[in-house]
XYZ file of C-alpha atoms in Angstrom:
603
model
C 28.715 -47.645 -32.389
C 27.864 -45.312 -35.326
C 28.183 -41.566 -34.774
C 24.510 -41.567 -35.058
C 24.097 -43.882 -32.159
C 26.443 -41.826 -29.841
C 24.770 -38.478 -30.564
C 21.384 -40.052 -29.874
C 22.536 -41.498 -26.487
C 24.016 -38.168 -25.555
C 20.613 -36.294 -26.407
C 18.837 -38.929 -24.071
C 21.336 -38.205 -21.208
C 20.980 -34.537 -21.590
C 17.096 -34.761 -21.777
C 17.226 -37.060 -18.795
C 19.191 -34.638 -17.008
C 16.910 -31.682 -17.866
C 13.782 -33.832 -16.789
C 15.828 -34.039 -13.300
C 16.481 -30.648 -12.798
C 12.714 -30.034 -13.699
C 11.568 -32.249 -11.262
C 13.841 -30.802 -8.423
C 12.818 -27.190 -9.449
C 9.192 -28.415 -8.753
C 10.096 -30.416 -5.738
C 12.198 -28.147 -3.864
C 9.428 -25.305 -3.299
C 7.044 -27.966 -2.320
C 9.207 -29.869 0.143
C 10.307 -26.261 1.540
C 6.521 -25.169 1.997
C 5.704 -28.576 3.644
C 8.756 -28.135 6.055
C 7.883 -24.495 6.557
C 4.271 -25.501 7.499
C 5.368 -28.311 9.969
C 7.842 -25.874 11.415
C 5.331 -23.370 11.975
C 2.723 -25.702 13.348
C 5.017 -26.908 15.839
C 6.050 -23.271 16.654
C 2.344 -22.039 17.181
C 1.834 -25.318 19.329
C 4.722 -24.879 21.232
C 4.405 -21.299 22.266
C 0.536 -21.192 22.959
C -1.623 -18.258 22.580
C 0.356 -15.317 24.084
C 2.895 -15.770 21.424
C 0.874 -16.135 18.483
C 1.364 -12.745 16.976
C 5.206 -13.007 17.317
C 5.149 -16.440 15.733
C 3.148 -15.198 12.846
C 5.379 -12.163 12.351
C 8.218 -14.758 11.835
C 6.246 -16.830 9.509
C 6.226 -13.682 7.639
C 9.818 -12.947 7.686
C 10.836 -16.326 6.590
C 8.638 -16.281 3.601
C 9.566 -12.671 2.714
C 6.314 -11.486 1.748
C 3.961 -8.568 3.136
C 0.614 -9.518 4.903
C -2.407 -9.289 2.716
C -3.923 -6.355 4.491
C -0.649 -4.199 4.657
C -1.164 -0.603 3.423
C -1.898 -0.520 -0.284
C 0.724 1.119 -2.387
C -0.694 4.138 -4.296
C -0.979 8.164 -3.830
C -2.056 7.707 -0.252
C 0.780 6.026 1.401
C 4.138 4.455 0.022
C 4.368 0.852 0.999
C 7.537 -0.206 2.475
C 6.356 -3.916 2.673
C 5.744 -5.801 6.011
C 7.231 -4.291 9.087
C 8.339 -7.933 9.862
C 10.628 -8.147 7.217
C 12.687 -5.554 8.649
C 14.813 -6.789 11.604
C 13.876 -4.506 14.636
C 13.135 -4.605 18.259
C 10.274 -7.364 18.803
C 7.710 -4.680 20.173
C 7.933 -2.664 16.930
C 7.668 -5.606 14.486
C 4.284 -4.772 13.483
C 5.299 -1.289 12.654
C 6.316 -0.006 8.877
C 9.740 1.929 8.363
C 7.858 4.815 6.978
C 5.521 5.056 10.159
C 8.491 4.800 12.412
C 10.397 7.553 10.682
C 7.712 9.650 10.871
C 7.076 12.475 11.584
C 3.714 11.411 12.932
C 0.602 13.499 14.115
C 0.468 11.877 17.438
C -2.540 11.863 19.969
C -2.748 13.688 23.143
C -0.065 12.414 25.688
C 0.436 12.264 29.459
C -0.402 16.314 29.911
C -3.749 15.250 28.972
C -4.087 12.379 31.718
C -3.559 9.844 28.760
C -0.809 7.148 29.866
C 0.098 3.563 28.650
C -2.092 1.955 31.092
C -5.230 3.883 30.235
C -4.555 3.428 26.298
C -4.007 -0.156 26.606
C -7.343 -0.665 28.772
C -9.363 1.333 26.181
C -8.055 -0.654 23.282
C -8.649 -3.952 24.911
C -12.132 -3.144 26.424
C -13.160 -1.835 23.026
C -12.250 -4.993 21.085
C -13.233 -7.819 23.905
C -16.707 -7.042 25.148
C -17.572 -8.383 28.456
C -19.574 -7.678 31.538
C -15.979 -6.680 33.112
C -14.928 -4.312 30.393
C -18.217 -2.606 29.716
C -17.941 -0.188 32.911
C -14.639 1.200 31.581
C -15.849 2.099 28.627
C -19.293 3.564 30.054
C -17.544 5.476 32.540
C -15.688 7.561 29.986
C -18.746 8.917 28.906
C -19.902 12.548 29.694
C -22.651 11.006 31.641
C -23.370 11.499 35.293
C -21.195 8.550 37.060
C -24.723 7.050 38.846
C -26.968 7.695 35.519
C -28.791 4.776 34.177
C -26.500 4.785 31.007
C -23.579 4.275 33.175
C -24.923 2.122 35.987
C -27.624 -0.306 34.101
C -30.177 -1.123 36.986
C -32.589 -2.859 34.726
C -31.240 -5.274 32.039
C -34.695 -5.167 30.179
C -34.580 -1.581 29.496
C -34.266 -2.057 25.882
C -33.904 1.552 24.532
C -30.823 1.930 26.821
C -29.266 -0.803 25.360
C -29.879 0.294 21.829
C -27.808 3.448 22.366
C -25.419 1.452 24.597
C -24.742 -0.782 21.717
C -24.211 2.202 19.392
C -21.628 3.655 21.719
C -19.680 0.617 22.150
C -19.715 -0.516 18.811
C -17.854 2.920 17.739
C -15.323 2.217 20.288
C -14.718 -1.281 18.507
C -14.666 0.150 15.054
C -12.370 2.788 15.949
C -9.780 0.831 18.192
C -10.043 -2.557 16.776
C -7.044 -1.892 14.318
C -4.550 -1.097 16.951
C -5.263 -4.421 18.878
C -2.307 -6.367 17.396
C 0.187 -3.579 18.321
C -1.112 -3.178 22.153
C -1.976 -6.835 23.274
C 1.635 -7.626 24.173
C 2.169 -4.159 25.705
C 4.353 -4.935 28.578
C 6.745 -2.433 30.478
C 9.629 -3.649 27.994
C 7.623 -2.714 24.935
C 6.525 0.665 26.642
C 10.208 1.429 27.173
C 10.950 0.521 23.414
C 8.095 2.630 22.276
C 9.114 5.722 24.274
C 12.523 5.371 22.922
C 11.182 5.198 19.457
C 9.383 8.549 20.201
C 6.019 6.904 20.006
C 3.308 8.439 22.533
C 1.205 6.424 24.826
C -1.987 6.191 22.503
C -0.303 6.158 19.507
C -0.335 3.106 16.828
C -0.025 2.669 13.132
C -3.128 0.442 12.489
C -1.443 -0.846 9.406
C -4.644 -2.626 8.182
C -6.643 0.534 8.666
C -8.303 2.933 6.271
C -9.261 6.331 7.478
C -11.765 9.215 6.790
C -9.917 12.850 8.201
C -12.496 15.597 9.262
C -11.860 18.726 11.024
C -13.986 20.759 13.518
C -15.238 23.977 12.439
C -15.249 27.533 13.993
C -18.689 27.136 15.503
C -20.031 26.291 19.042
C -19.210 22.907 20.683
C -23.038 21.896 20.108
C -23.139 22.563 16.505
C -19.718 20.758 15.774
C -20.892 17.740 17.675
C -24.361 17.548 15.716
C -23.150 18.545 12.149
C -19.492 17.421 12.112
C -18.612 14.756 14.757
C -22.068 12.828 14.271
C -22.125 12.611 10.401
C -18.448 12.032 10.112
C -18.735 8.886 12.313
C -21.816 7.614 10.148
C -19.878 8.011 7.062
C -16.946 6.183 8.788
C -18.897 3.374 9.930
C -20.690 3.055 6.558
C -17.465 2.901 4.488
C -15.444 1.061 7.320
C -12.929 3.711 7.742
C -11.552 5.031 11.061
C -12.791 8.657 11.718
C -9.892 11.170 12.887
C -10.774 14.591 14.100
C -7.833 16.747 12.867
C -7.132 20.473 13.178
C -4.105 22.696 12.651
C -2.469 19.490 10.921
C 1.008 20.898 9.700
C 0.404 19.587 6.366
C -2.392 19.083 4.027
C -5.122 21.387 2.501
C -5.673 24.756 4.183
C -8.945 23.648 5.713
C -7.127 21.042 7.750
C -4.551 23.340 8.951
C -7.141 25.710 10.411
C -6.900 25.614 14.389
C -10.359 25.042 16.433
C -11.227 28.119 17.681
C -13.008 26.564 20.828
C -9.574 25.488 22.186
C -6.177 27.244 22.977
C -3.966 24.249 24.011
C -0.862 23.784 21.892
C -2.795 21.359 19.823
C -5.631 23.456 18.909
C -7.917 20.638 18.166
C -10.536 18.518 20.027
C -8.127 16.524 21.918
C -7.466 19.479 24.103
C -10.549 18.439 25.812
C -11.999 15.306 24.272
C -10.562 11.800 24.345
C -8.920 11.039 20.851
C -11.275 9.396 18.402
C -8.919 6.717 17.702
C -5.685 5.367 18.748
C -4.562 5.218 15.401
C -2.233 8.223 14.137
C -1.066 9.057 10.740
C 2.309 10.243 9.126
C 2.706 13.583 7.787
C 3.082 12.042 4.538
C -0.145 10.216 4.400
C -1.872 13.338 5.469
C -0.117 15.350 2.851
C -0.720 13.089 -0.059
C -4.415 12.278 0.813
C -7.134 12.759 -1.407
C -10.062 14.986 -0.548
C -13.378 14.175 -1.321
C -15.262 16.154 -3.864
C -18.832 17.698 -3.432
C -20.442 14.950 -5.550
C -18.649 12.188 -3.806
C -19.326 13.558 -0.440
C -23.133 13.421 -1.672
C -22.718 9.872 -2.776
C -21.192 8.843 0.330
C -24.240 9.785 2.338
C -26.565 8.913 -0.303
C -25.426 5.394 -0.961
C -22.813 4.812 1.894
C -20.215 4.122 -0.750
C -17.036 5.906 -1.979
C -15.997 6.221 -5.820
C -14.405 2.853 -7.206
C -11.113 4.895 -7.955
C -10.824 5.591 -4.030
C -11.807 2.462 -2.589
C -8.063 1.581 -2.171
C -7.063 4.804 -0.628
C -5.659 4.629 2.864
C -6.551 8.100 3.755
C -9.295 10.210 2.552
C -10.053 13.668 3.588
C -13.808 14.671 4.196
C -14.814 18.368 4.353
C -18.299 18.304 5.485
C -20.774 21.294 4.530
C -21.690 21.742 8.134
C -25.547 20.810 7.746
C -27.772 18.077 8.532
C -27.015 14.752 6.731
C -28.955 11.889 5.799
C -28.148 8.694 7.316
C -26.381 6.300 4.886
C -28.870 3.619 3.745
C -26.391 0.745 4.333
C -25.276 1.797 7.822
C -27.858 0.041 9.969
C -27.604 -3.165 8.208
C -23.862 -2.914 8.173
C -24.076 -2.268 12.167
C -26.211 -5.077 12.621
C -24.143 -7.781 10.893
C -20.929 -6.610 12.585
C -22.495 -6.335 15.993
C -23.911 -9.783 16.472
C -20.767 -11.712 16.926
C -19.705 -9.294 19.519
C -22.873 -9.630 21.515
C -22.624 -13.413 21.427
C -19.074 -13.232 23.139
C -20.421 -10.611 25.286
C -22.286 -12.418 28.160
C -23.316 -15.958 28.811
C -26.667 -14.597 30.791
C -29.547 -15.665 28.143
C -31.808 -13.243 29.323
C -29.353 -10.422 28.853
C -28.363 -11.646 25.321
C -31.875 -11.902 24.375
C -32.308 -8.142 25.314
C -29.115 -7.444 23.690
C -30.497 -9.219 20.221
C -33.710 -7.265 20.574
C -31.816 -3.925 20.995
C -29.680 -4.961 17.908
C -32.914 -5.677 15.895
C -34.083 -2.175 16.864
C -30.968 -0.611 15.321
C -32.125 -1.818 11.837
C -35.506 0.370 12.165
C -35.494 3.964 10.891
C -35.969 6.680 13.459
C -39.285 8.142 14.085
C -40.418 11.449 15.475
C -42.997 11.166 18.203
C -46.606 11.850 17.430
C -48.003 15.284 18.284
C -44.332 16.629 18.849
C -44.653 20.346 18.055
C -40.986 20.989 17.665
C -38.842 18.565 15.760
C -34.955 18.603 15.041
C -32.116 16.900 13.351
C -31.367 13.608 15.372
C -34.332 14.077 17.321
C -35.136 10.772 19.451
C -32.620 8.827 17.270
C -30.604 6.084 19.229
C -28.112 5.855 16.226
C -27.318 9.673 16.365
C -27.534 9.837 20.627
C -25.214 6.948 20.465
C -22.678 8.488 18.155
C -22.798 11.886 19.848
C -22.261 10.336 23.416
C -19.089 8.644 21.893
C -17.777 12.082 20.357
C -18.431 13.863 23.794
C -16.193 11.809 25.927
C -13.886 14.013 27.913
C -10.046 13.278 28.187
C -8.839 12.398 32.043
C -7.827 16.030 32.596
C -11.075 17.465 31.570
C -13.005 15.018 33.220
C -11.094 15.647 36.566
C -11.557 19.446 36.437
C -15.270 19.078 35.255
C -15.934 16.766 38.440
C -14.017 19.478 40.664
C -16.234 22.091 39.601
C -19.464 20.095 40.117
C -18.158 19.310 43.428
C -17.396 23.054 44.283
C -20.830 24.336 42.668
C -23.440 21.878 44.240
C -24.201 22.405 47.700
C -24.065 19.508 50.200
C -27.922 19.563 50.541
C -28.546 19.393 46.897
C -31.521 17.032 46.082
C -31.639 15.934 42.236
C -35.432 15.063 42.927
C -36.090 18.521 43.637
C -34.223 20.482 41.260
C -34.656 22.346 38.082
C -31.872 23.036 35.396
C -32.065 26.272 33.601
C -29.257 26.538 31.073
C -29.772 29.822 29.396
C -28.327 30.718 25.897
C -28.467 34.511 24.952
C -26.110 37.176 24.010
C -24.949 36.629 20.316
C -28.030 34.266 19.387
C -30.428 36.975 20.304
C -32.611 38.349 17.571
C -30.318 36.427 14.985
C -31.017 32.654 15.586
C -33.605 33.162 18.103
C -35.946 35.255 20.568
C -34.419 36.013 24.039
C -36.140 36.531 27.262
C -35.009 38.302 30.200
C -33.786 36.176 33.476
C -37.052 37.090 35.315
C -38.933 35.436 32.355
C -36.913 32.369 32.351
C -37.709 32.001 36.162
C -41.242 32.315 35.847
C -41.389 30.043 32.941
C -39.457 27.403 35.077
C -41.904 27.902 37.872
C -44.956 27.397 35.834
C -43.390 24.250 34.525
C -42.583 23.026 37.815
C -45.926 23.463 39.250
C -47.323 21.084 36.717
C -45.838 18.342 38.350
C -47.898 19.023 41.508
C -44.943 19.475 43.814
C -45.701 20.749 47.194
C -45.820 24.343 47.172
C -43.818 25.001 50.391
C -40.681 22.964 49.021
C -38.660 25.227 46.916
C -36.782 23.494 44.145
C -32.969 24.009 43.662
C -32.290 25.611 40.402
C -29.158 25.225 38.672
C -28.556 28.271 36.489
C -25.652 28.126 33.801
C -25.062 30.752 31.121
C -22.572 32.494 28.621
C -24.191 35.769 28.938
C -23.022 38.630 31.434
C -26.443 40.500 30.781
C -28.394 37.239 32.151
C -25.733 36.965 35.126
C -26.214 40.672 36.048
C -30.185 40.287 35.916
C -29.865 37.389 38.240
C -27.643 38.976 40.998
C -30.236 41.948 40.951
C -33.089 39.466 41.669
C -31.293 37.896 44.229
C -30.344 41.059 45.990
C -33.725 42.352 46.040
C -35.431 39.147 46.642
C -38.148 39.785 43.827
C -39.466 36.253 43.979
C -39.400 33.271 46.175
C -38.193 31.189 43.571
C -34.674 32.686 43.462
C -34.167 31.501 47.032
C -32.293 28.183 46.259
C -30.158 29.401 42.976
C -27.254 27.222 42.281
C -24.838 28.954 40.119
C -21.776 28.121 38.151
C -19.644 30.879 39.593
C -16.891 29.654 37.283
C -18.860 30.390 33.996
C -16.741 32.565 31.803
C -19.647 34.625 30.279
C -18.130 35.545 27.020
C -21.124 36.535 25.721
C -20.664 34.169 22.715
C -20.582 30.534 21.783
C -17.273 31.383 19.649
C -14.789 31.327 22.437
C -12.107 34.008 22.753
C -8.498 32.493 23.112
C -6.430 32.938 25.901
C -3.067 32.745 24.036
C -0.550 33.453 27.043
C -1.798 30.696 29.303
C -1.092 27.057 29.124
C -3.029 24.920 31.366
C -6.597 24.695 32.612
C -5.692 26.262 35.935
C -4.327 29.187 34.547
C -6.995 29.869 31.827
C -6.245 27.773 28.478
C -9.446 26.578 27.449
C -11.243 28.028 30.320
C -14.083 28.764 28.099
C -14.743 25.239 26.666
C -14.165 24.010 30.304
C -16.880 26.442 31.516
C -19.186 25.414 28.786
C -18.706 21.499 29.351
C -18.805 21.898 33.430
C -22.085 23.680 32.777
C -23.238 20.899 30.584
C -22.221 18.357 33.354
C -23.855 20.344 36.037
C -27.241 20.153 33.620
C -27.107 16.380 33.932
C -28.075 16.579 37.947
C -31.706 18.024 38.089
C -34.871 16.238 37.733
C -36.343 18.851 35.192
C -34.626 21.217 32.418
C -36.062 24.080 30.644
C -33.962 24.784 27.630
C -34.024 26.883 24.513
C -33.865 24.469 21.663
C -32.986 26.737 19.194
C -29.299 26.295 20.569
C -27.533 23.245 19.389
C -25.817 23.198 22.774
C -29.209 22.940 24.458
C -30.373 20.159 21.801
C -27.291 18.254 22.556
C -27.878 18.551 26.361
C -31.518 17.300 25.569
C -30.514 14.292 23.506
C -28.085 12.685 26.078
C -30.351 13.301 28.940
C -33.096 11.579 27.081
C -30.802 8.708 27.014
C -30.573 8.262 30.782
C -27.324 10.275 30.841
C -28.732 12.421 34.184
C -28.272 11.777 37.682
C -32.397 11.641 38.179
C -33.454 8.507 36.477
C -37.035 9.986 35.367
C -35.687 13.286 33.896
C -37.898 15.503 31.931
C -36.648 18.055 29.378
C -39.051 20.874 28.099
C -38.096 23.281 25.235
C -39.169 26.811 25.534
C -40.586 26.402 21.794
C -43.304 23.738 23.488
C -44.103 25.668 26.747
C -47.756 25.505 27.574
C -47.616 29.286 28.098
C -47.541 31.186 24.854
C -45.851 34.069 26.464
C -42.623 32.012 26.909
C -42.824 30.042 23.862
C -39.750 31.449 21.931
C -39.360 31.264 18.296
C -36.110 30.099 16.239
C -35.330 31.966 13.194
C -36.034 29.028 11.104
C -39.375 28.307 12.706
C -42.179 28.542 9.800
C -45.062 28.214 12.131
C -47.946 30.750 11.785
C -47.156 32.416 15.126
C -43.340 32.639 14.579
C -43.882 34.061 11.080
C -46.167 36.677 12.530
C -44.065 37.753 15.283
C -40.982 38.183 13.116
C -43.082 40.254 10.763
C -44.299 42.300 13.643
C -40.809 42.677 14.979
C -39.764 44.032 11.649
C -42.474 46.439 11.447
C -41.587 47.880 14.749
C -38.072 48.149 13.813
C -38.657 49.965 10.429
C -41.190 52.324 12.186
């Protein structure tokens, strides 16, 4: 054998070995993948549905890669990879190291009535719609417990279902990302979470993106109408969970400002209202979040979209200009598309399902102002607006308990909703600034004239529920009661716990720490008065007030105790003498009255 032949043979052997190595290099990953798939399929079949998430987490750990929807790396949040890739207690396997390390800005805890059982129920009911789960969500609204909104009596009432579906869909949108973490939350997991310093309603929601909004130092009604509702519209349009934050320990100055309406240690909306979502952020996420600029905010409401370079940010801050905002053009279709599969799983009753489908179709239609309406305003007669408003107004368990106690203490045993008038009176600092104001006697006369248009028997005096923040109005009322100046005062029902601070901008009680001792007495007084005003058959309000408009909106959607409630604005009163003007009213009469008042003042 020649040298040349030997070299050729060795070269062939070398090539053959290289080919074997290449084949093995290709086959080993394929064989491993096949083995992994078979193993996982067996595991999934063996452990059944209740262990599915644990198996999925095991698969992620074996393959050593992060879930596709894990938080994206970028300015908004550092990505530690899949939580499952790091060995830890089973109940925390869906949480990242960064989130567990914190610090986190947690939700309200047990002192506000939020416990693990309630938190789990809220999340599961929000995600899995059924006839059994709906009552829990509806009962957490601000509405009177026996109202049409909470207790449907006629499944064919289309308008009520439109508003309910919006209310329920916001629950789904705001809670669904916590479902993976909560569904196996047994007593052992609760202990593990407590040991890790995780609150009862705190979840990472690793797949979620967020829009963070603050409340302003304005009244409750204005904050709900110009902050909470527009923020929820923006969150739904962009598929982002909305968080209401104040007094954040980090972030831009506007987010670190406390909410002036409350004085509990949190100094945010959760002092009184339920958390907007079970999802909570770390301080780092808030600190590094991008704040949308003016032109980007405009784009959000004009198009329902965010800038391309911000689409992947996990957290965005939205500082609203605190005024009426347009409905994002993609919002209605987005809700329609997302809500259909939820409806199909909600009930097997074909009649109810047909009603729900019709209600969903109604959601796609633009809002229309009723014809011949002399007084119009932002959000008027809008089921979309009202459903979002009802979601934002959900009181936390502690607040709900105290409101119910006040209602029980104030309403007499003989009270009859069918024979009652609601007279909420907003005065004090709004007078001659945002609106004209009347004396208590004039309010009473206006209510009496309106009540008589219902052709009720003159011999039967109605109950009159009076609530006010004005000490002047309260003094006038007491004087009328002492002098019996009119028979119409004989059945006054007064919230004797009204704080009467003479302003909608609440004054703090910094040295007190509970409702019973006074902290947040002002907001409790205001919201208890709102709850009391859900009981009458007829209400006469001053619609220059955002608080009264908020009351009008929820009463119009079946939120009151009397099922055929009527709300009348003073601005639309039949008697021009009682037709008060708002400062922004451009009608001929109101302009003339303002000019006349200015001339008198100058003289």
